[in-house]
Coordinates of N, CA, C and O in Angstrom, one line a residue:
M904 N 3.4 86.7 -15.7 CA 2.5 85.6 -15.6 C 1.9 85.4 -17.3 O 1.9 84.3 -17.6
N905 N 1.6 86.4 -17.8 CA 1.1 86.5 -19.2 C 2.0 85.7 -20.2 O 1.7 85.0 -21.0
R906 N 3.3 85.9 -20.0 CA 4.3 85.4 -20.7 C 4.4 84.0 -20.7 O 4.5 83.1 -21.8
L907 N 4.2 83.5 -19.3 CA 4.2 81.9 -19.1 C 2.9 81.3 -19.7 O 3.0 80.2 -20.3
L908 N 1.8 81.9 -19.7 CA 0.5 81.5 -20.2 C 0.8 81.4 -21.8 O 0.1 80.5 -22.3
D909 N 1.3 82.5 -22.2 CA 1.4 82.6 -23.7 C 2.4 81.4 -24.2 O 2.3 80.8 -25.3
E910 N 3.4 81.0 -23.4 CA 4.4 79.8 -23.7 C 3.8 78.6 -23.6 O 3.9 77.8 -24.5
L911 N 2.8 78.2 -22.5 CA 2.1 77.1 -22.3 C 1.1 77.0 -23.7 O 1.2 76.0 -24.3
S912 N 0.4 78.1 -24.0 CA -0.5 78.2 -25.1 C 0.3 77.9 -26.5 O -0.3 76.7 -27.2
S913 N 1.5 78.3 -26.7 CA 2.2 77.9 -28.0 C 2.7 76.6 -27.9 O 2.9 76.0 -28.9
S914 N 3.0 76.1 -26.7 CA 3.6 74.8 -26.6 C 2.5 73.7 -26.8 O 2.9 72.7 -27.7
L915 N 1.4 73.9 -26.5 CA 0.2 73.0 -26.7 C -0.3 73.0 -28.2 O -0.8 72.0 -28.6
I916 N 0.0 74.0 -28.9 CA -0.2 74.1 -30.3 C 1.0 73.4 -31.2 O 0.7 72.8 -32.2
E917 N 2.2 73.8 -30.8 CA 3.2 73.6 -31.6 C 4.3 72.9 -31.1 O 5.1 72.0 -31.7
G918 N 4.2 72.4 -29.8 CA 5.4 71.9 -29.2 C 5.0 70.2 -28.9 O 3.8 69.8 -29.0
D919 N 6.2 69.7 -28.7 CA 6.0 68.2 -28.4 C 5.8 68.2 -26.7 O 5.6 69.1 -26.0
L920 N 5.6 66.8 -26.3 CA 5.4 66.6 -25.0 C 6.2 67.3 -24.0 O 6.1 67.9 -22.9
E921 N 7.5 67.4 -24.3 CA 8.8 67.8 -23.5 C 8.4 69.3 -23.1 O 8.6 69.9 -22.1
H922 N 7.9 70.0 -24.4 CA 7.8 71.3 -24.4 C 6.6 71.8 -23.6 O 6.5 72.6 -22.9
Q923 N 5.7 71.1 -23.6 CA 4.3 71.2 -22.9 C 4.7 71.0 -21.1 O 4.0 71.8 -20.7
V924 N 5.3 70.0 -21.2 CA 5.4 69.7 -19.6 C 6.4 70.7 -19.0 O 6.1 71.3 -18.0
R925 N 7.4 71.2 -19.7 CA 8.3 72.0 -19.2 C 7.6 73.5 -19.1 O 7.8 74.3 -18.2
A926 N 6.8 73.9 -20.0 CA 5.9 75.1 -19.8 C 4.9 74.9 -18.7 O 5.0 75.9 -17.8
L927 N 4.4 73.8 -18.4 CA 3.3 73.6 -17.0 C 4.5 73.6 -15.8 O 4.0 74.3 -15.0
I928 N 5.7 73.1 -15.9 CA 6.5 73.2 -14.9 C 6.8 74.6 -14.4 O 6.7 75.1 -13.2
K929 N 7.2 75.6 -15.5 CA 7.3 77.0 -15.1 C 6.2 77.7 -14.8 O 6.4 78.5 -13.8
L930 N 5.2 77.4 -15.1 CA 3.7 77.9 -14.7 C 3.5 77.4 -13.0 O 3.3 78.3 -12.2
L931 N 3.7 76.3 -12.8 CA 3.7 75.8 -11.6 C 4.6 76.4 -10.4 O 4.2 77.0 -9.2
H932 N 5.8 76.6 -10.9 CA 6.9 77.2 -10.2 C 6.4 78.5 -9.8 O 6.7 79.1 -8.8
H933 N 6.2 79.3 -10.8 CA 5.8 80.6 -10.8 C 4.7 80.9 -9.8 O 4.6 81.8 -9.2
S934 N 3.5 79.9 -9.9 CA 2.4 80.4 -9.1 C 2.7 79.9 -7.8 O 2.1 80.6 -6.8
T935 N 3.6 78.9 -7.5 CA 3.6 78.3 -5.9 C 4.9 78.9 -5.3 O 5.0 79.0 -4.1
G936 N 5.8 79.6 -6.1 CA 7.2 80.0 -5.3 C 7.9 78.8 -4.8 O 9.1 79.3 -4.2
L937 N 7.7 77.7 -5.3 CA 8.6 76.7 -4.7 C 9.8 76.5 -5.5 O 10.1 77.0 -6.5
E938 N 11.0 76.2 -4.7 CA 12.4 76.1 -5.3 C 12.6 75.3 -6.4 O 13.2 75.3 -7.0
S939 N 11.8 74.2 -6.3 CA 11.9 73.0 -7.3 C 10.3 72.8 -7.7 O 9.7 72.5 -7.0
A940 N 10.4 72.3 -9.1 CA 9.2 71.8 -9.7 C 9.6 70.7 -10.5 O 10.5 71.0 -11.2
Y941 N 8.8 69.8 -10.8 CA 9.3 68.7 -11.2 C 8.3 67.6 -11.8 O 7.1 67.6 -11.2
F942 N 8.4 66.9 -13.0 CA 7.3 66.0 -13.3 C 8.2 64.6 -13.3 O 9.3 64.4 -13.6
T943 N 7.3 63.7 -12.7 CA 8.0 62.4 -12.6 C 7.4 61.3 -13.1 O 6.0 61.4 -13.5
R944 N 8.0 60.1 -13.2 CA 7.3 59.0 -13.8 C 7.5 57.7 -12.8 O 8.5 57.7 -12.3
I945 N 6.4 57.2 -12.5 CA 6.2 56.0 -11.5 C 6.1 54.6 -12.2 O 5.1 54.5 -13.1
D946 N 7.1 53.9 -11.9 CA 7.1 52.6 -12.4 C 6.8 51.6 -11.5 O 7.3 51.3 -10.6
L947 N 5.3 51.2 -11.3 CA 4.8 50.5 -10.3 C 5.5 48.9 -10.2 O 5.7 48.4 -9.4
D948 N 5.9 48.4 -11.5 CA 6.4 47.1 -11.6 C 7.7 47.2 -10.9 O 8.1 46.2 -10.1
E949 N 8.5 48.2 -11.2 CA 9.9 48.3 -10.5 C 9.8 48.8 -9.3 O 11.0 48.8 -8.6
G950 N 8.8 49.5 -8.8 CA 8.8 50.2 -7.4 C 9.9 51.3 -7.4 O 10.3 51.6 -6.3
V951 N 10.0 52.1 -8.5 CA 10.7 53.3 -8.6 C 9.9 54.7 -9.1 O 9.0 54.4 -9.8
Q952 N 10.3 55.8 -8.8 CA 10.0 56.9 -9.0 C 11.1 57.5 -9.7 O 12.1 57.8 -9.1
Q953 N 11.0 58.4 -11.0 CA 12.1 58.8 -11.6 C 11.7 60.4 -12.2 O 10.6 60.4 -12.6
V954 N 12.5 61.2 -11.8 CA 12.2 62.5 -12.2 C 12.7 62.6 -13.9 O 13.7 62.3 -14.0
V955 N 11.7 63.1 -14.5 CA 11.6 63.1 -16.1 C 12.1 64.6 -16.3 O 13.1 64.7 -17.0
Y956 N 11.4 65.6 -15.9 CA 11.7 67.1 -16.2 C 11.8 67.8 -14.9 O 10.9 67.6 -14.0
A957 N 12.7 68.6 -14.7 CA 12.8 69.4 -13.6 C 13.3 71.1 -13.8 O 13.9 71.2 -14.6
L958 N 12.8 71.8 -12.8 CA 13.2 73.2 -12.8 C 13.5 73.6 -11.2 O 12.8 73.4 -10.3
N959 N 14.9 73.7 -11.1 CA 15.4 74.0 -10.0 C 15.8 75.7 -9.9 O 16.7 75.9 -10.6
T960 N 15.4 76.4 -8.9 CA 15.7 77.9 -8.8 C 16.5 78.0 -7.4 O 17.3 79.2 -7.2
G961 N 16.2 77.4 -6.4 CA 17.0 77.5 -5.1 C 17.8 76.4 -4.6 O 18.5 75.8 -5.8
A962 N 18.1 76.3 -3.3 CA 19.2 75.5 -2.8 C 18.9 73.9 -3.3 O 19.7 73.1 -3.2
L963 N 17.6 73.4 -3.2 CA 17.0 72.3 -3.5 C 17.3 72.0 -4.9 O 16.8 72.5 -5.8
K964 N 18.1 70.8 -5.2 CA 18.3 70.5 -6.7 C 17.8 69.0 -6.8 O 18.3 68.0 -6.1
L965 N 16.9 68.8 -7.6 CA 16.4 67.5 -8.0 C 16.8 67.4 -9.6 O 16.1 67.9 -10.4
D966 N 17.6 66.4 -9.8 CA 18.3 66.3 -11.1 C 17.3 65.5 -12.0 O 16.7 64.5 -11.4
E967 N 17.3 65.7 -13.3 CA 16.6 64.8 -14.2 C 17.3 63.6 -14.1 O 18.5 63.7 -13.9
E968 N 16.3 62.5 -14.3 CA 16.9 61.1 -14.3 C 17.2 60.5 -12.8 O 17.4 59.5 -12.6
L969 N 16.7 61.6 -11.8 CA 17.0 60.8 -10.5 C 16.0 59.8 -10.2 O 14.9 60.2 -10.8
T970 N 16.5 58.6 -9.9 CA 15.6 57.6 -9.5 C 15.4 57.3 -8.0 O 16.5 57.0 -7.5
V971 N 14.4 57.1 -7.3 CA 14.3 56.6 -6.0 C 13.2 55.8 -5.9 O 12.2 55.5 -6.7
P972 N 13.3 54.7 -4.8 CA 12.4 53.7 -4.4 C 10.9 54.3 -4.1 O 10.9 55.5 -3.6

């Protein structure tokens, strides 16, 4: 857990948005034990949700760039 917090802290200081979000996803995954953790973007005008960043460790696979209504 300390390694994940260190990674998150470093990303907040030195990283871009992608590194920050990926560090948060790793921490979320570790904390919850979920098979997949992901960050999505919702486009209300288009009526779609898109997976931007994903971490998959189990049988459930949510690919980055997946778009659903």
